[in-house]
Amino acid sequence: MPLPDDEFGKFLTIPRLKQDYENAVEKKEKEIRNEFKQNPPVLREQKATGIGLEKRHRTILNLAVFPFTGGQPGATLGYDFVRGSPLAELGVPNFDFLLFKQDPRGSVTIFGEGKGSISDPPEVIRQTIERREIALQHIDYVKAKYLNLPVESILTKEFVLVCPSTECNEVVRAVEKSDPKLIVWHAPLAGDQILKLVVPSDSAPEHHRMLHGDKELNILLQKAHSSSGSFDLWPKMHPALKLGATYRRLERDQEDYPIVTRDIVKDVVASDMFYLTEQEQEQQVSEIIDLGLKVGFLRPVQNGAAYRVGSPRDRKSTIEERAIAHWIDWSLDQELATRIQQAKAMMQDEYRRERKRSRSLDDHWGQSF
Amino acid sequence: MQIPGGQYTKGSFISYLVGHPSEAAPPDPGRRMLKIYTILSRTTNWRERLFKDEDVARLGEVTEIKFGPESDEEPAIDENYYVIEEDKGLLLFFTTATQEDYERTLEARLKKTRGMTQLWSEPAVFDRQWNYLLNQTGGYIYRFMSRRFSMDNPLGSLRPSYHRRFNYTGDDGTLVMQELREMYGVLPQSIYLRAAGGLRLHVTNEGLFSSSWIALEAIDFFFGMLDLMRPYVDEVRETSQGMHYEIEPTQGTTHVGPRTVDIQAGVIQLSEPQLTAESLGHLKDELTEEYNFSVIDEQLIQGSLGFSATIVDEQKGSVFNISANEAKIVLVPKYSPTFESFLRFYRAVAEVTDPDAKFLLYK
């Protein structure tokens, strides 16, 4: 983090140096601002692409967990979807979802990581294995907090990587070479909404470790019907998508403006992220509302009891576009500010060195300015 | 419409109407038509939901509802409805109110009340309805309204890319309706028939049946037609009312486990895998323009087709997700779901994209 300009100026003391620094900073800042100003379409496009990628990720997650919701065949087998982003609240690298089968003869829990797109399969495998390590280190916490199991209970733990069907071959090859092994599921981003287990070739070493211990689960996953649209919100989702919680359900105020209230956002959060505790849900709600205010999308009215999200005649799609545009603008502003700060920090380092050089010369000549 | 107070059964109510047509219908000759509206309801306390302010009286199995006139200036005609609960959740509203009165009173109320809706007949069912009436009455169609949206799947019709609407009057209506259907792919929505004895009937695909005067014959036709429709009515009710999204704690065998969610999704199965990015775009437009839905949080993937979005029913306030491929659209209920939203969405798909689409539970 760079020092504020006046503080740094004092440190430099030599007027010539100070002036040089100020000029250089001003020039650099202008340069960066210009860059941002000239490329808004490209930069905005990049942001929009980022949101699109996150939607793909969400699609894979939904396809992965739907068969484990009540009434679906996975749940009928005993496996329930019980937590999104397990361990995220501890600030550690974590999996995307947790499934749990309670069984007095030996419960099973499945940690799942979903990928909307995979550019570097070995790296993805490595990351997932790292997360596996961390999950195992925190298994007591998992048992107590998510599964209501006593610490000493026996729990089989399995680890799954879910990838888009078009990309699973590479992933499977990488997993076959890895140690420990992972179980791989895949689902198509388009076409038939199904979830499948990748059955490794018999020649792959230890290939049984790429299958579930439960034979019936393996059979179910030969082809499990699924749906890509079950859960809109996940605990660690892209902020632009989280803002969606503020305009799905709206009311009207006295002047017919569309408004959202904290209670409405809470309903939406409690519905999609049903596995969070009351406190965690409140936290998510605060996060979402704060974000909405920060980016200028939510406008508080009635002394903050409600927030306006648009004009009386706005269509919902218009409101959505506006929310995303606000987020993109704000995000670009943040980026701009960060770039400027980084450039300043670098420049301050440069001028520190320059100052050191000048000082040693002064000392040598016994003079100070 | 007016009947004396008392305790009625469905049978004695109909007997009264049929035996006393001039007393039951108001003196104004413009208001003699018997109308029967078929309404679906989710709840048993539909009386309280629909009619907070009006006079509601229980006359045995029949419920009487008096709507006051719109303003003090109008002639003070009480428009009354008499409701029979044909089955749990299947209500029949009898009245002689005019179309304008209906729109102002009952229809306006239905549009705003969650858990209630007029019955919409899918195209194949409506075909059975009017064919049944034609056969039973030995009559002919003398007036109709048919329409279509532009469609990629043209049913072999001329210039399928146009929205079309035909209002036709003429004694060869039966033939013209069929010819227009073949030539332009338009489907009937509202049909007027003249029966052999001179009685005129009017039936729509939105649950209205009416006859030019109160007669036992007409009422018999209506109930015969309703019997025909019952399997369809029961099926769509079961499907749309069976869909849910419920959060529940699980009960483990040894102790209470973590919370889980129970989802019953629905699916609209197209008759052929025909959805494309274009037809989806068109459906989206009509959903917003014509059917009062909003479409947000979209994702479209091409190659194979993959589309998902959140649908908001702007009329009833419910929210659900859809995810589609070429052959079907899966509906997952989300916030404040109510069955008639799913029915209206199904109607949109059937009218805009595929008249032969089927609506089922997703199993």
XYZ file of C-alpha atoms in Angstrom:
732
model
C 0.000 0.000 0.000
C 1.538 3.312 -0.960
C 1.816 6.180 1.493
C -0.431 9.192 1.043
C 1.154 11.784 -1.212
C 1.838 14.485 1.372
C 3.392 12.044 3.809
C 5.635 10.675 1.136
C 6.462 14.192 0.041
C 7.688 14.978 3.544
C 9.849 11.875 3.458
C 11.468 12.966 0.201
C 12.332 16.443 1.566
C 14.427 17.473 -1.446
C 12.181 19.888 -3.368
C 13.440 18.755 -6.766
C 12.719 15.139 -5.938
C 9.308 16.000 -4.547
C 8.394 17.857 -7.707
C 9.647 15.043 -9.914
C 7.641 12.538 -7.919
C 4.471 14.595 -8.066
C 4.819 15.073 -11.795
C 5.525 11.402 -12.381
C 2.543 10.308 -10.298
C 0.247 12.743 -12.048
C 1.439 11.552 -15.438
C 1.068 7.892 -14.542
C -2.395 8.383 -13.104
C -3.502 10.205 -16.250
C -2.090 7.385 -18.352
C -4.008 4.729 -16.473
C -7.223 6.731 -16.460
C -6.931 7.248 -20.180
C -6.432 3.563 -20.706
C -9.631 2.871 -18.823
C -11.500 5.611 -20.617
C -10.460 4.432 -24.061
C -11.291 0.817 -23.545
C -14.606 0.792 -21.732
C -16.299 -1.595 -24.179
C -13.466 -4.085 -23.951
C -13.218 -3.834 -20.188
C -16.979 -4.063 -19.721
C -17.043 -7.013 -22.063
C -14.451 -8.750 -19.916
C -16.569 -8.166 -16.841
C -19.661 -9.492 -18.586
C -17.721 -12.545 -19.673
C -16.698 -13.104 -16.089
C -20.331 -13.091 -15.073
C -21.149 -15.538 -17.857
C -18.459 -17.920 -16.665
C -19.839 -17.774 -13.160
C -23.281 -18.662 -14.490
C -21.768 -21.761 -16.106
C -20.206 -22.681 -12.818
C -23.560 -22.300 -11.140
C -25.188 -24.477 -13.808
C -22.747 -27.297 -13.106
C -23.361 -26.996 -9.364
C -27.114 -27.151 -9.826
C -26.865 -30.141 -12.135
C -24.682 -31.832 -9.530
C -26.938 -31.330 -6.497
C -30.474 -31.536 -7.891
C -30.603 -35.364 -7.832
C -29.905 -35.099 -4.097
C -32.860 -32.920 -3.243
C -35.925 -34.441 -1.616
C -38.006 -36.562 -3.949
C -35.170 -37.176 -6.396
C -33.479 -40.560 -6.788
C -30.250 -39.554 -5.014
C -32.202 -38.523 -1.924
C -34.262 -41.675 -2.131
C -30.980 -43.583 -1.890
C -30.283 -41.588 1.241
C -27.901 -38.907 -0.023
C -29.005 -35.359 0.735
C -27.588 -32.048 -0.361
C -26.868 -30.382 2.979
C -24.425 -27.519 2.475
C -23.158 -25.148 -0.163
C -19.531 -23.968 0.025
C -18.689 -26.019 3.135
C -15.847 -24.487 5.170
C -16.011 -21.196 3.284
C -16.862 -19.388 6.493
C -13.463 -20.405 7.874
C -11.741 -18.554 5.061
C -10.021 -21.673 3.739
C -9.983 -23.073 0.196
C -13.136 -25.100 0.067
C -15.395 -27.364 -1.953
C -18.610 -26.178 -3.580
C -21.128 -28.592 -2.044
C -21.584 -31.280 0.548
C -23.784 -34.380 0.366
C -24.582 -36.567 3.318
C -26.011 -40.002 3.819
C -26.899 -40.818 7.351
C -26.628 -44.497 8.154
C -26.231 -46.159 11.562
C -23.999 -48.728 9.913
C -21.665 -46.000 8.661
C -22.492 -42.574 7.295
C -21.055 -41.203 4.087
C -20.243 -37.652 3.145
C -19.328 -36.464 -0.313
C -17.446 -33.224 -0.925
C -17.988 -31.881 -4.417
C -16.151 -29.293 -6.505
C -17.793 -28.021 -9.667
C -16.039 -26.422 -12.613
C -17.831 -24.443 -15.316
C -14.802 -24.633 -17.554
C -11.393 -26.202 -17.231
C -8.359 -24.661 -18.853
C -5.658 -26.583 -17.047
C -6.737 -30.044 -15.870
C -3.610 -30.977 -13.859
C -3.813 -27.671 -12.007
C -7.493 -28.171 -11.253
C -6.742 -31.659 -9.924
C -3.932 -30.325 -7.805
C -6.166 -27.636 -6.337
C -8.922 -30.086 -5.601
C -6.527 -32.451 -3.877
C -5.287 -29.538 -1.797
C -8.865 -28.764 -0.800
C -9.349 -32.403 0.035
C -6.451 -32.168 2.449
C -7.957 -29.123 4.109
C -11.383 -30.738 4.324
C -9.883 -33.762 6.048
C -8.088 -31.502 8.515
C -11.405 -29.916 9.397
C -13.496 -33.046 9.428
C -14.443 -32.697 13.090
C -15.825 -29.251 12.386
C -17.755 -30.651 9.420
C -19.220 -33.430 11.515
C -20.296 -31.128 14.300
C -21.454 -28.111 12.377
C -23.053 -29.492 9.221
C -23.898 -33.105 9.913
C -24.904 -33.137 13.585
C -22.640 -36.138 14.094
C -20.612 -36.873 17.203
C -16.901 -36.423 16.588
C -16.113 -40.063 17.153
C -18.668 -41.299 14.622
C -17.445 -43.257 11.657
C -17.736 -41.274 8.462
C -16.723 -42.337 5.001
C -15.461 -39.368 3.018
C -15.498 -39.178 -0.755
C -14.321 -36.381 -3.000
C -15.849 -35.505 -6.332
C -14.919 -33.207 -9.178
C -17.776 -32.217 -11.481
C -16.952 -30.939 -14.928
C -18.799 -30.090 -18.140
C -19.273 -33.187 -20.271
C -17.319 -31.713 -23.150
C -14.232 -31.334 -20.992
C -14.241 -34.487 -18.938
C -11.902 -36.676 -20.951
C -8.871 -34.545 -20.187
C -9.876 -34.327 -16.575
C -10.248 -38.070 -16.243
C -6.839 -38.676 -17.785
C -5.292 -36.256 -15.307
C -7.122 -37.879 -12.388
C -5.986 -41.328 -13.446
C -2.424 -40.143 -12.993
C -3.028 -38.405 -9.702
C -2.629 -39.586 -6.168
C -4.891 -39.703 -4.253
C -7.639 -40.333 -6.756
C -10.806 -38.294 -7.172
C -14.243 -39.327 -8.326
C -15.314 -37.522 -11.472
C -18.860 -36.630 -12.428
C -19.872 -34.763 -15.531
C -22.940 -32.941 -16.786
C -23.605 -31.167 -20.080
C -24.066 -27.410 -20.033
C -26.573 -27.782 -22.859
C -28.800 -30.558 -24.135
C -30.224 -33.222 -21.873
C -30.001 -32.301 -18.216
C -28.339 -35.321 -16.699
C -25.575 -36.080 -14.255
C -23.209 -38.948 -14.854
C -20.321 -40.646 -13.132
C -17.217 -41.231 -15.211
C -16.349 -44.890 -15.052
C -12.593 -45.230 -15.336
C -11.055 -47.745 -17.663
C -10.182 -51.065 -16.081
C -6.542 -50.554 -16.944
C -6.239 -47.373 -14.896
C -4.325 -47.971 -11.650
C -6.495 -48.145 -8.526
C -9.474 -47.361 -10.670
C -11.881 -48.502 -7.982
C -10.937 -45.375 -6.074
C -12.590 -43.388 -8.798
C -15.909 -45.008 -7.981
C -18.159 -44.578 -4.989
C -18.060 -47.190 -2.292
C -21.827 -47.444 -2.607
C -22.638 -49.613 -5.610
C -26.188 -48.301 -5.826
C -24.927 -44.762 -6.082
C -22.634 -45.767 -8.919
C -25.588 -47.324 -10.686
C -27.793 -44.275 -10.154
C -25.058 -42.090 -11.575
C -24.959 -44.016 -14.802
C -27.607 -41.496 -15.742
C -29.334 -39.317 -13.165
C -31.965 -36.863 -14.339
C -31.235 -33.388 -13.145
C -32.093 -29.728 -13.549
C -29.808 -26.762 -13.984
C -32.116 -24.273 -12.370
C -32.595 -25.112 -8.713
C -30.470 -22.711 -6.668
C -29.778 -19.173 -7.774
C -27.680 -18.132 -4.805
C -24.600 -19.825 -3.425
C -22.558 -18.548 -0.472
C -19.455 -17.618 -2.431
C -20.986 -16.484 -5.661
C -20.002 -13.658 -7.986
C -21.292 -10.408 -6.426
C -23.102 -9.324 -9.575
C -25.158 -12.506 -9.404
C -25.765 -12.122 -5.683
C -27.340 -8.759 -6.380
C -30.069 -10.757 -8.091
C -31.548 -11.411 -4.666
C -32.594 -7.756 -4.539
C -34.846 -7.731 -7.553
C -36.449 -11.126 -7.894
C -39.355 -10.231 -5.664
C -40.394 -6.639 -5.440
C -43.113 -4.564 -3.859
C -44.354 -1.104 -4.700
C -44.141 1.945 -2.493
C -46.747 4.690 -2.254
C -45.476 6.362 -5.373
C -45.466 3.078 -7.265
C -41.685 2.745 -7.304
C -40.435 -0.829 -7.214
C -38.844 -1.499 -3.848
C -37.162 -4.299 -2.009
C -36.910 -4.694 1.729
C -34.489 -6.523 3.962
C -37.200 -9.048 4.738
C -37.674 -9.876 1.092
C -33.952 -10.377 0.565
C -33.915 -12.536 3.675
C -36.702 -14.711 2.228
C -34.767 -15.212 -0.962
C -31.548 -16.002 0.874
C -33.287 -18.362 3.302
C -34.862 -20.184 0.406
C -31.815 -20.771 -1.770
C -29.259 -21.145 0.996
C -31.525 -23.100 3.301
C -28.497 -24.804 4.882
C -27.083 -21.650 6.450
C -27.760 -20.830 10.066
C -29.967 -17.881 10.915
C -26.915 -15.806 11.671
C -25.151 -16.773 8.454
C -28.270 -15.889 6.493
C -28.427 -12.468 8.134
C -24.790 -11.976 7.228
C -25.456 -12.797 3.603
C -28.384 -10.386 3.570
C -26.232 -7.595 4.992
C -23.519 -8.328 2.480
C -25.969 -8.177 -0.397
C -27.629 -4.979 0.723
C -24.295 -3.324 1.428
C -23.108 -4.276 -2.023
C -26.291 -2.924 -3.583
C -25.813 0.385 -1.797
C -22.097 0.549 -2.538
C -22.553 0.184 -6.279
C -25.365 2.700 -6.300
C -28.081 0.281 -7.357
C -30.174 0.345 -4.165
C -31.547 3.726 -3.112
C -32.727 3.838 0.486
C -36.154 5.300 1.178
C -38.429 5.439 4.216
C -35.394 5.983 6.436
C -33.720 2.848 5.167
C -36.727 0.601 5.723
C -36.852 -0.095 2.000
C -34.745 0.375 -1.114
C -35.867 1.596 -4.491
C -34.496 -0.370 -7.427
C -35.850 1.577 -10.371
C -38.633 3.711 -11.786
C -42.334 2.868 -11.691
C -42.513 1.690 -15.271
C -39.285 -0.266 -15.423
C -39.429 -3.801 -16.649
C -37.691 -6.340 -14.530
C -35.165 -7.018 -17.251
C -34.324 -3.318 -17.269
C -33.831 -3.403 -13.525
C -31.554 -6.404 -13.915
C -29.512 -4.683 -16.599
C -29.135 -1.675 -14.405
C -27.963 -3.727 -11.434
C -25.298 -5.408 -13.526
C -24.235 -2.137 -15.140
C -23.854 -0.541 -11.714
C -21.764 -3.433 -10.540
C -19.555 -3.352 -13.612
C -19.030 0.393 -13.285
C -18.202 0.083 -9.637
C -15.928 -2.858 -10.263
C -14.049 -0.983 -12.965
C -13.696 1.996 -10.641
C -12.264 -0.309 -8.002
C -9.852 -1.721 -10.509
C -8.820 1.706 -11.652
C -8.199 2.785 -8.066
C -6.172 -0.359 -7.415
C -4.059 0.101 -10.526
C -3.325 3.666 -9.538
C -2.395 2.628 -6.030
C -0.130 -0.105 -7.349
C 1.571 2.284 -9.737
C 2.048 4.744 -6.929
C 3.554 2.104 -4.675
C 6.029 1.161 -7.376
C 6.860 4.761 -7.973
C 7.369 5.409 -4.292
C 9.828 2.517 -4.147
C 11.699 4.005 -7.078
C 11.860 7.407 -5.441
C 12.907 5.930 -2.113
C 15.938 4.510 -3.858
C 16.539 7.867 -5.543
C 16.263 9.596 -2.169
C 18.794 7.212 -0.642
C 21.241 7.982 -3.407
C 20.792 11.735 -2.964
C 21.182 11.493 0.805
C 24.479 9.622 0.620
C 25.794 12.310 -1.727
C 24.763 15.039 0.731
C 26.378 13.258 3.595
C 29.474 12.884 1.532
C 29.614 16.572 0.842
C 28.421 17.471 4.350
C 25.479 19.443 3.123
C 21.749 19.150 3.640
C 18.922 20.995 1.955
C -79.486 -13.559 -11.768
C -81.606 -14.026 -8.729
C -82.873 -17.008 -6.828
C -84.851 -16.966 -3.598
C -83.099 -17.696 -0.328
C -83.101 -21.189 1.079
C -81.002 -24.324 1.213
C -80.141 -25.764 -2.174
C -78.330 -28.799 -3.400
C -76.705 -28.724 -6.798
C -79.735 -30.581 -8.152
C -82.377 -28.355 -6.594
C -80.511 -25.242 -7.673
C -80.479 -26.363 -11.286
C -84.114 -27.444 -11.034
C -85.028 -23.989 -9.823
C -83.159 -22.286 -12.651
C -84.677 -24.504 -15.255
C -88.158 -24.297 -13.806
C -88.139 -20.537 -13.301
C -86.045 -19.008 -16.091
C -87.902 -15.706 -16.174
C -87.636 -15.253 -12.443
C -84.006 -16.256 -12.284
C -82.852 -14.053 -15.138
C -83.381 -10.291 -14.859
C -86.138 -8.606 -16.903
C -83.650 -6.824 -19.179
C -83.635 -8.857 -22.434
C -79.969 -8.050 -22.886
C -79.172 -9.956 -19.736
C -80.905 -13.262 -20.221
C -77.943 -15.322 -21.218
C -76.965 -17.994 -18.779
C -73.222 -18.009 -18.129
C -71.179 -20.638 -16.377
C -67.549 -19.862 -15.546
C -65.267 -22.708 -14.584
C -62.674 -21.644 -12.022
C -59.826 -23.571 -10.440
C -58.920 -22.938 -6.841
C -56.060 -24.122 -4.692
C -57.665 -23.378 -1.364
C -60.923 -24.279 0.246
C -61.331 -20.792 1.681
C -61.836 -19.238 -1.736
C -64.867 -17.314 -0.474
C -62.766 -15.275 1.935
C -59.965 -14.792 -0.560
C -62.105 -13.522 -3.397
C -64.943 -11.696 -1.749
C -63.936 -9.677 1.258
C -66.359 -6.816 0.695
C -69.292 -8.340 -1.051
C -72.363 -9.958 0.353
C -71.669 -13.625 0.541
C -74.455 -15.968 1.571
C -74.434 -19.724 1.930
C -77.556 -21.255 0.469
C -76.841 -24.878 1.246
C -74.467 -26.230 -1.384
C -74.735 -23.011 -3.345
C -72.918 -19.803 -2.447
C -74.518 -16.537 -3.447
C -72.320 -13.520 -4.135
C -73.720 -10.072 -4.738
C -71.473 -7.525 -6.408
C -72.660 -3.946 -6.050
C -72.829 -1.610 -9.078
C -69.719 0.325 -10.017
C -71.022 3.760 -9.130
C -74.144 5.292 -7.690
C -75.117 6.704 -11.075
C -75.592 3.420 -12.842
C -78.957 1.666 -12.611
C -78.589 -0.364 -9.471
C -78.350 -3.854 -10.881
C -76.889 -6.325 -8.486
C -74.812 -8.738 -10.432
C -75.061 -11.995 -8.594
C -73.032 -15.133 -8.966
C -74.093 -18.507 -7.711
C -71.232 -20.851 -7.015
C -71.305 -24.613 -6.975
C -68.289 -26.498 -5.768
C -68.335 -29.236 -8.382
C -65.308 -30.805 -6.805
C -62.692 -29.694 -4.324
C -60.940 -26.863 -6.108
C -63.245 -26.920 -9.138
C -65.800 -24.129 -8.917
C -68.678 -23.265 -11.216
C -69.934 -19.676 -11.176
C -73.460 -19.260 -12.549
C -74.611 -15.797 -13.564
C -76.418 -13.666 -16.105
C -73.911 -10.815 -15.812
C -72.682 -9.241 -19.029
C -69.121 -9.610 -20.229
C -68.278 -6.094 -19.061
C -69.705 -6.768 -15.634
C -67.733 -9.973 -15.417
C -64.509 -8.284 -16.369
C -65.060 -5.569 -13.831
C -65.954 -7.872 -11.005
C -65.027 -11.528 -10.964
C -62.320 -11.499 -13.602
C -60.553 -8.506 -12.078
C -60.651 -10.224 -8.742
C -59.309 -13.514 -10.093
C -56.385 -11.770 -11.739
C -55.251 -10.388 -8.411
C -56.014 -13.304 -6.125
C -53.339 -15.895 -5.620
C -54.464 -19.493 -5.727
C -57.325 -18.996 -8.179
C -57.669 -18.879 -11.929
C -60.088 -19.338 -14.785
C -59.690 -22.718 -16.402
C -57.750 -22.644 -19.646
C -58.243 -25.547 -22.043
C -55.245 -26.676 -24.033
C -55.940 -26.792 -27.780
C -56.608 -30.543 -27.999
C -59.080 -30.352 -25.119
C -60.893 -27.334 -26.489
C -61.263 -29.219 -29.751
C -62.988 -32.014 -27.881
C -65.239 -29.475 -26.158
C -66.642 -27.773 -29.193
C -66.818 -30.996 -31.204
C -68.867 -32.510 -28.412
C -71.255 -29.549 -28.430
C -71.549 -29.654 -32.210
C -72.419 -33.322 -32.121
C -74.806 -33.062 -29.201
C -76.659 -30.081 -30.573
C -76.717 -31.201 -34.179
C -75.996 -27.570 -34.897
C -73.393 -25.450 -36.631
C -70.837 -22.789 -35.850
C -71.971 -19.325 -36.919
C -69.263 -17.202 -35.340
C -65.774 -17.732 -33.962
C -62.459 -16.176 -33.059
C -59.267 -18.004 -33.955
C -55.718 -16.902 -33.640
C -52.067 -17.887 -33.628
C -48.693 -16.489 -32.815
C -45.945 -16.667 -35.346
C -44.231 -19.953 -35.045
C -41.271 -21.761 -36.426
C -43.321 -24.904 -36.596
C -45.843 -23.760 -39.138
C -48.343 -26.656 -39.240
C -48.012 -26.402 -42.982
C -49.557 -22.950 -43.028
C -49.114 -19.834 -45.133
C -46.589 -17.229 -44.025
C -46.179 -18.661 -40.536
C -44.203 -15.708 -39.290
C -47.292 -13.517 -38.795
C -49.357 -13.219 -35.646
C -52.951 -13.696 -36.784
C -56.418 -13.218 -35.415
C -59.672 -13.983 -37.250
C -63.130 -12.875 -36.157
C -65.617 -14.504 -38.464
C -69.394 -14.487 -38.645
C -71.205 -16.612 -41.186
C -73.385 -19.690 -41.239
C -70.603 -21.737 -42.793
C -68.473 -21.088 -39.721
C -67.842 -24.770 -39.071
C -66.117 -25.172 -42.415
C -64.352 -21.806 -42.408
C -62.864 -22.422 -38.991
C -61.309 -25.623 -40.250
C -60.169 -24.086 -43.505
C -58.480 -21.173 -41.759
C -56.831 -23.617 -39.435
C -55.389 -25.576 -42.303
C -54.367 -22.541 -44.309
C -53.077 -20.283 -41.584
C -52.563 -22.518 -38.576
C -54.938 -20.469 -36.408
C -56.542 -22.225 -33.448
C -60.047 -21.457 -32.124
C -60.396 -19.575 -28.834
C -64.080 -18.633 -28.792
C -66.932 -20.384 -30.621
C -70.644 -19.612 -31.082
C -72.951 -22.439 -32.101
C -76.567 -22.520 -33.122
C -78.284 -25.696 -31.937
C -80.949 -27.484 -33.925
C -83.732 -26.075 -31.721
C -82.545 -22.468 -32.101
C -80.684 -22.311 -28.799
C -77.352 -20.516 -29.144
C -74.269 -21.552 -27.224
C -70.967 -19.808 -26.683
C -67.878 -21.583 -25.397
C -64.346 -20.274 -24.915
C -61.028 -21.877 -24.067
C -60.943 -19.742 -20.924
C -63.623 -21.578 -19.052
C -66.735 -19.731 -20.220
C -69.874 -21.538 -21.327
C -73.007 -19.606 -22.075
C -76.411 -20.171 -23.619
C -78.883 -17.669 -25.062
C -81.398 -18.514 -22.377
C -81.683 -20.669 -19.292
C -82.666 -24.155 -20.388
C -82.178 -27.641 -19.054
C -80.798 -28.663 -22.418
C -78.019 -26.088 -22.166
C -77.118 -27.117 -18.650
C -77.013 -30.748 -19.697
C -74.671 -29.875 -22.551
C -72.450 -28.030 -20.149
C -72.130 -30.877 -17.682
C -71.600 -33.353 -20.493
C -68.795 -31.192 -21.804
C -67.319 -30.837 -18.338
C -67.284 -34.613 -17.905
C -65.279 -34.889 -21.095
C -62.794 -32.357 -19.794
C -62.410 -33.816 -16.325
C -59.386 -36.027 -16.975
C -57.501 -33.042 -18.398
C -58.677 -30.700 -15.637
C -57.670 -33.152 -12.945
C -54.308 -33.780 -14.547
C -53.295 -30.131 -14.908
C -54.448 -29.420 -11.395
C -52.489 -32.341 -10.032
C -49.402 -31.298 -11.923
C -49.475 -27.589 -11.224
C -50.575 -27.977 -7.615
C -48.142 -30.818 -7.006
C -45.129 -28.678 -7.763
C -43.400 -27.358 -4.680
C -40.165 -26.220 -3.069
C -40.109 -27.023 0.633
C -37.379 -26.783 3.189
C -37.476 -29.440 5.840
C -35.346 -30.747 8.620
C -34.462 -34.374 8.140
C -35.201 -36.889 10.787
C -32.272 -39.241 11.003
C -32.678 -42.637 12.526
C -30.706 -41.693 15.625
C -30.971 -37.920 15.777
C -32.160 -34.853 13.948
C -30.009 -34.274 10.913
C -29.237 -31.252 8.784
C -31.842 -29.313 6.874
C -32.690 -30.467 3.372
C -34.952 -29.239 0.637
C -37.728 -31.087 -1.156
C -38.367 -30.002 -4.713
C -41.103 -31.212 -7.006
C -40.411 -29.780 -10.413
C -42.670 -29.739 -13.448
C -41.799 -30.237 -17.087
C -43.324 -29.054 -20.323
C -42.609 -31.773 -22.838
C -42.655 -30.598 -26.426
C -44.152 -32.853 -29.055
C -40.877 -32.730 -30.957
C -37.392 -31.507 -30.064
C -38.003 -28.186 -31.728
C -36.753 -25.433 -29.458
C -34.036 -23.272 -30.944
C -32.396 -20.082 -29.808
C -34.757 -18.208 -32.152
C -37.957 -19.829 -30.937
C -36.809 -19.292 -27.359
C -36.196 -15.636 -28.094
C -39.662 -15.369 -29.533
C -41.198 -17.153 -26.551
C -39.358 -14.790 -24.230
C -40.738 -11.759 -26.054
C -44.309 -13.007 -25.884
C -43.964 -14.047 -22.251
C -43.131 -10.444 -21.484
C -45.478 -8.682 -23.922
C -48.509 -10.868 -23.871
C -48.523 -13.032 -20.756
C -47.263 -10.715 -18.032
C -44.093 -12.554 -17.073
C -40.572 -11.204 -16.637
C -37.530 -13.154 -17.733
C -34.275 -12.489 -15.906
C -30.934 -14.110 -15.046
C -30.709 -15.786 -18.419
C -28.107 -18.131 -19.735
C -28.098 -19.387 -23.283
C -25.659 -21.971 -24.570
C -25.663 -23.020 -28.184
C -24.423 -26.092 -29.939
C -26.837 -28.337 -28.249
C -29.370 -25.961 -26.787
C -29.126 -25.062 -23.134
C -31.225 -22.249 -21.734
C -32.016 -21.283 -18.186
C -33.698 -18.264 -16.667
C -35.711 -17.009 -13.752
C -39.363 -16.295 -14.508
C -41.340 -13.805 -12.453
C -45.120 -13.862 -12.706
C -45.868 -10.147 -12.593
C -49.560 -10.822 -12.119
C -49.385 -13.136 -9.138
C -45.925 -12.405 -7.718
C -44.508 -15.912 -7.898
C -40.992 -16.756 -9.028
C -39.731 -19.943 -10.639
C -36.760 -21.140 -12.661
C -36.848 -22.738 -16.058
C -34.166 -24.749 -17.773
C -34.666 -25.919 -21.316
C -33.133 -27.990 -24.053
C -34.514 -28.717 -27.513
C -37.151 -31.103 -26.258
C -38.398 -29.819 -22.928
C -38.623 -27.054 -20.379
C -38.186 -27.938 -16.712
C -39.892 -25.664 -14.180
C -38.525 -25.431 -10.631
C -40.693 -23.503 -8.156
C -38.809 -20.904 -6.111
C -40.407 -18.075 -4.125
C -44.121 -17.678 -3.385
C -45.077 -20.308 -5.933
C -48.715 -20.566 -6.904
C -50.168 -23.148 -9.226
C -51.813 -20.833 -11.707
C -48.466 -19.254 -12.619
C -47.269 -22.588 -13.928
C -50.528 -23.048 -15.823
C -50.247 -19.667 -17.444
C -46.650 -20.375 -18.410
C -47.740 -23.676 -19.904
C -50.437 -21.821 -21.797
C -47.827 -19.419 -23.184
C -45.666 -22.278 -24.444
C -48.677 -24.059 -25.964
C -49.937 -20.934 -27.703
C -46.627 -19.499 -28.828
C -44.410 -22.494 -29.463
C -46.113 -25.891 -29.503
C -49.876 -26.501 -29.237
C -49.202 -30.178 -28.578
C -46.880 -29.610 -25.639
C -47.723 -31.541 -22.490
C -47.361 -30.419 -18.892
C -46.301 -33.081 -16.384
C -44.554 -33.530 -13.088
C -40.800 -34.007 -13.515
C -39.980 -37.458 -12.288
